[in-house]
Amino acid sequence: MADMKLNFKIPPRSILYMGVCLIGVILFILLWFIPSNRTMEELAAKTEDVRFRIEEQRALAPLYQALKARIEKKDSEILPLPEKGILDHKEITTLPLVFRTAAKKSGMSLASAVPNPSTVTNSGKFLSVDAIIRGKFFDLRKFLINLGAIPYIQHIEEISIQQKPDAMEFSMKIWVAVG
């Protein structure tokens, strides 16, 4: 029995079939699994990006709601354009009170508002008022809008700004229609 040789002779066709099957399995792996693995990685990255965006939107949602409410609550951007009127001569003494109210509405304070009788025009229709207002620079816009809402304010001729230690000081020459 020692003389018996193990002779395994595999037919060439079987080797060919095994080679074709092995190539088929390798092609299947290369053409199916590797691209699908890449696609899965891309989908995982996209999923992670979407999760990040959702978390970002959840975190920013309260801020968005607050800004949206603030915009809706914000005063109209349209400037008040009242029908032009005339201030009666008897009411000229109320001008400082009117300017003080406008300054207070805008977060500023009125230092002085002095009508200048020497500036009354020949026809007596206009009077100059020298006003000094103190406050922040950004509140000046609100003050000017409040002045624009007063029907007998004709126009503002001059504005000068001075920086003081405690606040800014705005000197204005305002023309008022009187009659």
PDB file of C-alpha atoms in Angstrom:
ATOM      1  CA  MET A   1       0.000   0.000   0.000  1.00  0.00           C
ATOM      2  CA  ALA A   2       2.887   2.200   0.347  1.00  0.00           C
ATOM      3  CA  ASP A   3       3.287   2.018  -3.346  1.00  0.00           C
ATOM      4  CA  MET A   4       0.037   3.602  -4.009  1.00  0.00           C
ATOM      5  CA  LYS A   5       0.369   7.105  -5.133  1.00  0.00           C
ATOM      6  CA  LEU A   6      -2.247   9.566  -4.645  1.00  0.00           C
ATOM      7  CA  ASN A   7      -3.032  10.671  -8.058  1.00  0.00           C
ATOM      8  CA  PHE A   8      -5.591  13.291  -8.112  1.00  0.00           C
ATOM      9  CA  LYS A   9      -6.199  14.327 -11.521  1.00  0.00           C
ATOM     10  CA  ILE A  10      -8.614  17.190 -11.787  1.00  0.00           C
ATOM     11  CA  PRO A  11     -10.151  17.501 -15.149  1.00  0.00           C
ATOM     12  CA  PRO A  12      -9.227  20.755 -16.939  1.00  0.00           C
ATOM     13  CA  ARG A  13     -12.892  21.635 -17.431  1.00  0.00           C
ATOM     14  CA  SER A  14     -13.483  21.615 -13.687  1.00  0.00           C
ATOM     15  CA  ILE A  15     -10.524  23.912 -13.186  1.00  0.00           C
ATOM     16  CA  LEU A  16     -11.947  26.188 -15.851  1.00  0.00           C
ATOM     17  CA  TYR A  17     -15.379  26.195 -14.153  1.00  0.00           C
ATOM     18  CA  MET A  18     -13.814  26.896 -10.775  1.00  0.00           C
ATOM     19  CA  GLY A  19     -11.793  29.760 -12.301  1.00  0.00           C
ATOM     20  CA  VAL A  20     -14.864  31.244 -13.968  1.00  0.00           C
ATOM     21  CA  CYS A  21     -16.835  30.974 -10.689  1.00  0.00           C
ATOM     22  CA  LEU A  22     -13.945  32.506  -8.734  1.00  0.00           C
ATOM     23  CA  ILE A  23     -13.730  35.379 -11.227  1.00  0.00           C
ATOM     24  CA  GLY A  24     -17.527  35.772 -10.988  1.00  0.00           C
ATOM     25  CA  VAL A  25     -17.364  35.977  -7.170  1.00  0.00           C
ATOM     26  CA  ILE A  26     -14.507  38.500  -7.348  1.00  0.00           C
ATOM     27  CA  LEU A  27     -16.401  40.593  -9.927  1.00  0.00           C
ATOM     28  CA  PHE A  28     -19.534  40.413  -7.759  1.00  0.00           C
ATOM     29  CA  ILE A  29     -17.567  41.680  -4.776  1.00  0.00           C
ATOM     30  CA  LEU A  30     -15.866  44.417  -6.805  1.00  0.00           C
ATOM     31  CA  LEU A  31     -18.977  45.541  -8.660  1.00  0.00           C
ATOM     32  CA  TRP A  32     -21.593  45.183  -5.908  1.00  0.00           C
ATOM     33  CA  PHE A  33     -20.221  45.338  -2.385  1.00  0.00           C
ATOM     34  CA  ILE A  34     -17.524  48.000  -2.778  1.00  0.00           C
ATOM     35  CA  PRO A  35     -19.785  50.575  -4.525  1.00  0.00           C
ATOM     36  CA  SER A  36     -22.638  49.854  -2.123  1.00  0.00           C
ATOM     37  CA  ASN A  37     -20.227  50.281   0.796  1.00  0.00           C
ATOM     38  CA  ARG A  38     -19.136  53.632  -0.649  1.00  0.00           C
ATOM     39  CA  THR A  39     -22.769  54.633  -1.118  1.00  0.00           C
ATOM     40  CA  MET A  40     -23.521  53.658   2.472  1.00  0.00           C
ATOM     41  CA  GLU A  41     -20.639  55.836   3.673  1.00  0.00           C
ATOM     42  CA  GLU A  42     -21.906  58.774   1.595  1.00  0.00           C
ATOM     43  CA  LEU A  43     -25.424  58.289   2.955  1.00  0.00           C
ATOM     44  CA  ALA A  44     -24.060  58.153   6.492  1.00  0.00           C
ATOM     45  CA  ALA A  45     -22.215  61.429   5.918  1.00  0.00           C
ATOM     46  CA  LYS A  46     -25.354  63.057   4.481  1.00  0.00           C
ATOM     47  CA  THR A  47     -27.398  61.754   7.391  1.00  0.00           C
ATOM     48  CA  GLU A  48     -24.912  63.213   9.839  1.00  0.00           C
ATOM     49  CA  ASP A  49     -25.039  66.550   7.999  1.00  0.00           C
ATOM     50  CA  VAL A  50     -28.846  66.585   8.144  1.00  0.00           C
ATOM     51  CA  ARG A  51     -28.754  65.722  11.870  1.00  0.00           C
ATOM     52  CA  PHE A  52     -26.344  68.606  12.448  1.00  0.00           C
ATOM     53  CA  ARG A  53     -28.624  71.000  10.545  1.00  0.00           C
ATOM     54  CA  ILE A  54     -31.664  69.855  12.516  1.00  0.00           C
ATOM     55  CA  GLU A  55     -29.830  70.375  15.811  1.00  0.00           C
ATOM     56  CA  GLU A  56     -28.644  73.772  14.609  1.00  0.00           C
ATOM     57  CA  GLN A  57     -32.197  74.777  13.701  1.00  0.00           C
ATOM     58  CA  ARG A  58     -33.489  73.553  17.055  1.00  0.00           C
ATOM     59  CA  ALA A  59     -30.860  75.624  18.820  1.00  0.00           C
ATOM     60  CA  LEU A  60     -31.553  78.732  16.719  1.00  0.00           C
ATOM     61  CA  ALA A  61     -35.360  78.432  16.682  1.00  0.00           C
ATOM     62  CA  PRO A  62     -35.895  80.525  19.853  1.00  0.00           C
ATOM     63  CA  LEU A  63     -33.654  83.266  18.497  1.00  0.00           C
ATOM     64  CA  TYR A  64     -35.510  83.187  15.181  1.00  0.00           C
ATOM     65  CA  GLN A  65     -38.875  83.414  16.954  1.00  0.00           C
ATOM     66  CA  ALA A  66     -37.655  86.317  19.097  1.00  0.00           C
ATOM     67  CA  LEU A  67     -36.366  88.225  16.052  1.00  0.00           C
ATOM     68  CA  LYS A  68     -39.555  87.505  14.137  1.00  0.00           C
ATOM     69  CA  ALA A  69     -41.672  88.794  17.035  1.00  0.00           C
ATOM     70  CA  ARG A  70     -39.429  91.845  17.312  1.00  0.00           C
ATOM     71  CA  ILE A  71     -39.863  92.648  13.628  1.00  0.00           C
ATOM     72  CA  GLU A  72     -43.639  92.256  13.856  1.00  0.00           C
ATOM     73  CA  LYS A  73     -43.694  94.407  16.977  1.00  0.00           C
ATOM     74  CA  LYS A  74     -41.422  97.058  15.471  1.00  0.00           C
ATOM     75  CA  ASP A  75     -43.000 100.411  14.768  1.00  0.00           C
ATOM     76  CA  SER A  76     -43.937 101.173  11.251  1.00  0.00           C
ATOM     77  CA  GLU A  77     -41.066 102.209   9.016  1.00  0.00           C
ATOM     78  CA  ILE A  78     -43.298 104.804   7.420  1.00  0.00           C
ATOM     79  CA  LEU A  79     -42.560 108.254   8.744  1.00  0.00           C
ATOM     80  CA  PRO A  80     -45.508 110.160  10.166  1.00  0.00           C
ATOM     81  CA  LEU A  81     -46.712 112.822   7.770  1.00  0.00           C
ATOM     82  CA  PRO A  82     -49.482 114.678   9.543  1.00  0.00           C
ATOM     83  CA  GLU A  83     -51.562 117.309   7.852  1.00  0.00           C
ATOM     84  CA  LYS A  84     -49.599 120.562   8.173  1.00  0.00           C
ATOM     85  CA  GLY A  85     -51.047 122.856  10.783  1.00  0.00           C
ATOM     86  CA  ILE A  86     -50.399 126.168  12.446  1.00  0.00           C
ATOM     87  CA  LEU A  87     -49.586 126.869  16.079  1.00  0.00           C
ATOM     88  CA  ASP A  88     -51.714 129.619  17.583  1.00  0.00           C
ATOM     89  CA  HIS A  89     -49.806 132.603  19.032  1.00  0.00           C
ATOM     90  CA  LYS A  90     -51.332 131.887  22.441  1.00  0.00           C
ATOM     91  CA  GLU A  91     -49.825 128.368  22.458  1.00  0.00           C
ATOM     92  CA  ILE A  92     -46.228 129.372  21.730  1.00  0.00           C
ATOM     93  CA  THR A  93     -45.472 129.031  25.438  1.00  0.00           C
ATOM     94  CA  THR A  94     -46.319 125.298  25.199  1.00  0.00           C
ATOM     95  CA  LEU A  95     -43.472 124.616  22.740  1.00  0.00           C
ATOM     96  CA  PRO A  96     -40.973 123.596  25.454  1.00  0.00           C
ATOM     97  CA  LEU A  97     -43.507 121.115  26.823  1.00  0.00           C
ATOM     98  CA  VAL A  98     -44.133 119.680  23.345  1.00  0.00           C
ATOM     99  CA  PHE A  99     -40.391 119.270  22.714  1.00  0.00           C
ATOM    100  CA  ARG A 100     -39.884 117.776  26.198  1.00  0.00           C
ATOM    101  CA  THR A 101     -42.609 115.198  25.465  1.00  0.00           C
ATOM    102  CA  ALA A 102     -41.032 114.307  22.099  1.00  0.00           C
ATOM    103  CA  ALA A 103     -37.615 113.979  23.759  1.00  0.00           C
ATOM    104  CA  LYS A 104     -38.982 111.790  26.548  1.00  0.00           C
ATOM    105  CA  LYS A 105     -40.713 109.475  24.026  1.00  0.00           C
ATOM    106  CA  SER A 106     -37.396 108.974  22.265  1.00  0.00           C
ATOM    107  CA  GLY A 107     -35.372 108.328  25.436  1.00  0.00           C
ATOM    108  CA  MET A 108     -33.681 111.729  25.498  1.00  0.00           C
ATOM    109  CA  SER A 109     -33.991 114.806  27.699  1.00  0.00           C
ATOM    110  CA  LEU A 110     -34.703 118.396  26.779  1.00  0.00           C
ATOM    111  CA  ALA A 111     -32.179 120.868  28.183  1.00  0.00           C
ATOM    112  CA  SER A 112     -33.870 123.945  26.723  1.00  0.00           C
ATOM    113  CA  ALA A 113     -36.296 125.070  24.040  1.00  0.00           C
ATOM    114  CA  VAL A 114     -36.346 128.829  23.545  1.00  0.00           C
ATOM    115  CA  PRO A 115     -38.510 130.541  20.906  1.00  0.00           C
ATOM    116  CA  ASN A 116     -36.580 133.299  19.176  1.00  0.00           C
ATOM    117  CA  PRO A 117     -39.001 136.193  18.543  1.00  0.00           C
ATOM    118  CA  SER A 118     -36.470 138.095  16.417  1.00  0.00           C
ATOM    119  CA  THR A 119     -36.726 135.387  13.769  1.00  0.00           C
ATOM    120  CA  VAL A 120     -40.398 135.905  13.020  1.00  0.00           C
ATOM    121  CA  THR A 121     -40.631 136.447   9.273  1.00  0.00           C
ATOM    122  CA  ASN A 122     -42.183 139.524   7.685  1.00  0.00           C
ATOM    123  CA  SER A 123     -45.477 137.787   7.146  1.00  0.00           C
ATOM    124  CA  GLY A 124     -45.365 136.479  10.726  1.00  0.00           C
ATOM    125  CA  LYS A 125     -45.956 132.882   9.677  1.00  0.00           C
ATOM    126  CA  PHE A 126     -42.810 131.216  11.008  1.00  0.00           C
ATOM    127  CA  LEU A 127     -40.927 131.247  14.305  1.00  0.00           C
ATOM    128  CA  SER A 128     -37.498 129.804  15.060  1.00  0.00           C
ATOM    129  CA  VAL A 129     -37.000 127.713  18.205  1.00  0.00           C
ATOM    130  CA  ASP A 130     -33.524 126.945  19.512  1.00  0.00           C
ATOM    131  CA  ALA A 131     -33.634 123.568  21.262  1.00  0.00           C
ATOM    132  CA  ILE A 132     -30.928 121.636  23.099  1.00  0.00           C
ATOM    133  CA  ILE A 133     -31.521 117.924  23.622  1.00  0.00           C
ATOM    134  CA  ARG A 134     -29.275 115.471  25.486  1.00  0.00           C
ATOM    135  CA  GLY A 135     -29.080 111.754  24.962  1.00  0.00           C
ATOM    136  CA  LYS A 136     -27.634 108.964  22.875  1.00  0.00           C
ATOM    137  CA  PHE A 137     -26.854 109.415  19.206  1.00  0.00           C
ATOM    138  CA  PHE A 138     -29.103 106.514  18.139  1.00  0.00           C
ATOM    139  CA  ASP A 139     -32.076 108.050  19.969  1.00  0.00           C
ATOM    140  CA  LEU A 140     -31.781 111.170  17.816  1.00  0.00           C
ATOM    141  CA  ARG A 141     -33.553 109.393  14.966  1.00  0.00           C
ATOM    142  CA  LYS A 142     -36.519 108.608  17.216  1.00  0.00           C
ATOM    143  CA  PHE A 143     -36.610 112.228  18.353  1.00  0.00           C
ATOM    144  CA  LEU A 144     -36.637 113.486  14.758  1.00  0.00           C
ATOM    145  CA  ILE A 145     -39.459 111.082  13.906  1.00  0.00           C
ATOM    146  CA  ASN A 146     -41.423 112.350  16.906  1.00  0.00           C
ATOM    147  CA  LEU A 147     -40.824 115.935  15.748  1.00  0.00           C
ATOM    148  CA  GLY A 148     -42.042 114.988  12.276  1.00  0.00           C
ATOM    149  CA  ALA A 149     -45.337 113.868  13.811  1.00  0.00           C
ATOM    150  CA  ILE A 150     -46.025 117.389  15.152  1.00  0.00           C
ATOM    151  CA  PRO A 151     -48.190 119.142  12.554  1.00  0.00           C
ATOM    152  CA  TYR A 152     -46.866 122.681  12.998  1.00  0.00           C
ATOM    153  CA  ILE A 153     -43.144 121.829  12.741  1.00  0.00           C
ATOM    154  CA  GLN A 154     -42.134 123.311   9.406  1.00  0.00           C
ATOM    155  CA  HIS A 155     -38.521 122.136   9.116  1.00  0.00           C
ATOM    156  CA  ILE A 156     -35.220 121.779  10.963  1.00  0.00           C
ATOM    157  CA  GLU A 157     -32.657 124.233   9.695  1.00  0.00           C
ATOM    158  CA  GLU A 158     -29.589 123.260  11.653  1.00  0.00           C
ATOM    159  CA  ILE A 159     -28.341 120.467  13.921  1.00  0.00           C
ATOM    160  CA  SER A 160     -25.031 120.583  15.756  1.00  0.00           C
ATOM    161  CA  ILE A 161     -23.685 117.761  17.881  1.00  0.00           C
ATOM    162  CA  GLN A 162     -21.282 118.048  20.802  1.00  0.00           C
ATOM    163  CA  GLN A 163     -19.899 115.222  22.896  1.00  0.00           C
ATOM    164  CA  LYS A 164     -20.239 115.903  26.621  1.00  0.00           C
ATOM    165  CA  PRO A 165     -18.849 113.705  29.427  1.00  0.00           C
ATOM    166  CA  ASP A 166     -22.227 112.274  30.390  1.00  0.00           C
ATOM    167  CA  ALA A 167     -24.106 112.306  27.046  1.00  0.00           C
ATOM    168  CA  MET A 168     -24.207 113.868  23.608  1.00  0.00           C
ATOM    169  CA  GLU A 169     -25.768 117.293  23.229  1.00  0.00           C
ATOM    170  CA  PHE A 170     -27.774 118.158  20.118  1.00  0.00           C
ATOM    171  CA  SER A 171     -28.460 121.832  19.350  1.00  0.00           C
ATOM    172  CA  MET A 172     -31.196 122.403  16.790  1.00  0.00           C
ATOM    173  CA  LYS A 173     -32.797 125.329  15.077  1.00  0.00           C
ATOM    174  CA  ILE A 174     -36.387 124.315  14.404  1.00  0.00           C
ATOM    175  CA  TRP A 175     -38.891 126.391  12.431  1.00  0.00           C
ATOM    176  CA  VAL A 176     -42.499 126.339  13.590  1.00  0.00           C
ATOM    177  CA  ALA A 177     -45.524 127.534  11.610  1.00  0.00           C
ATOM    178  CA  VAL A 178     -47.491 130.084  13.663  1.00  0.00           C
ATOM    179  CA  GLY A 179     -50.617 132.007  12.892  1.00  0.00           C
TER     180      GLY A 179
END
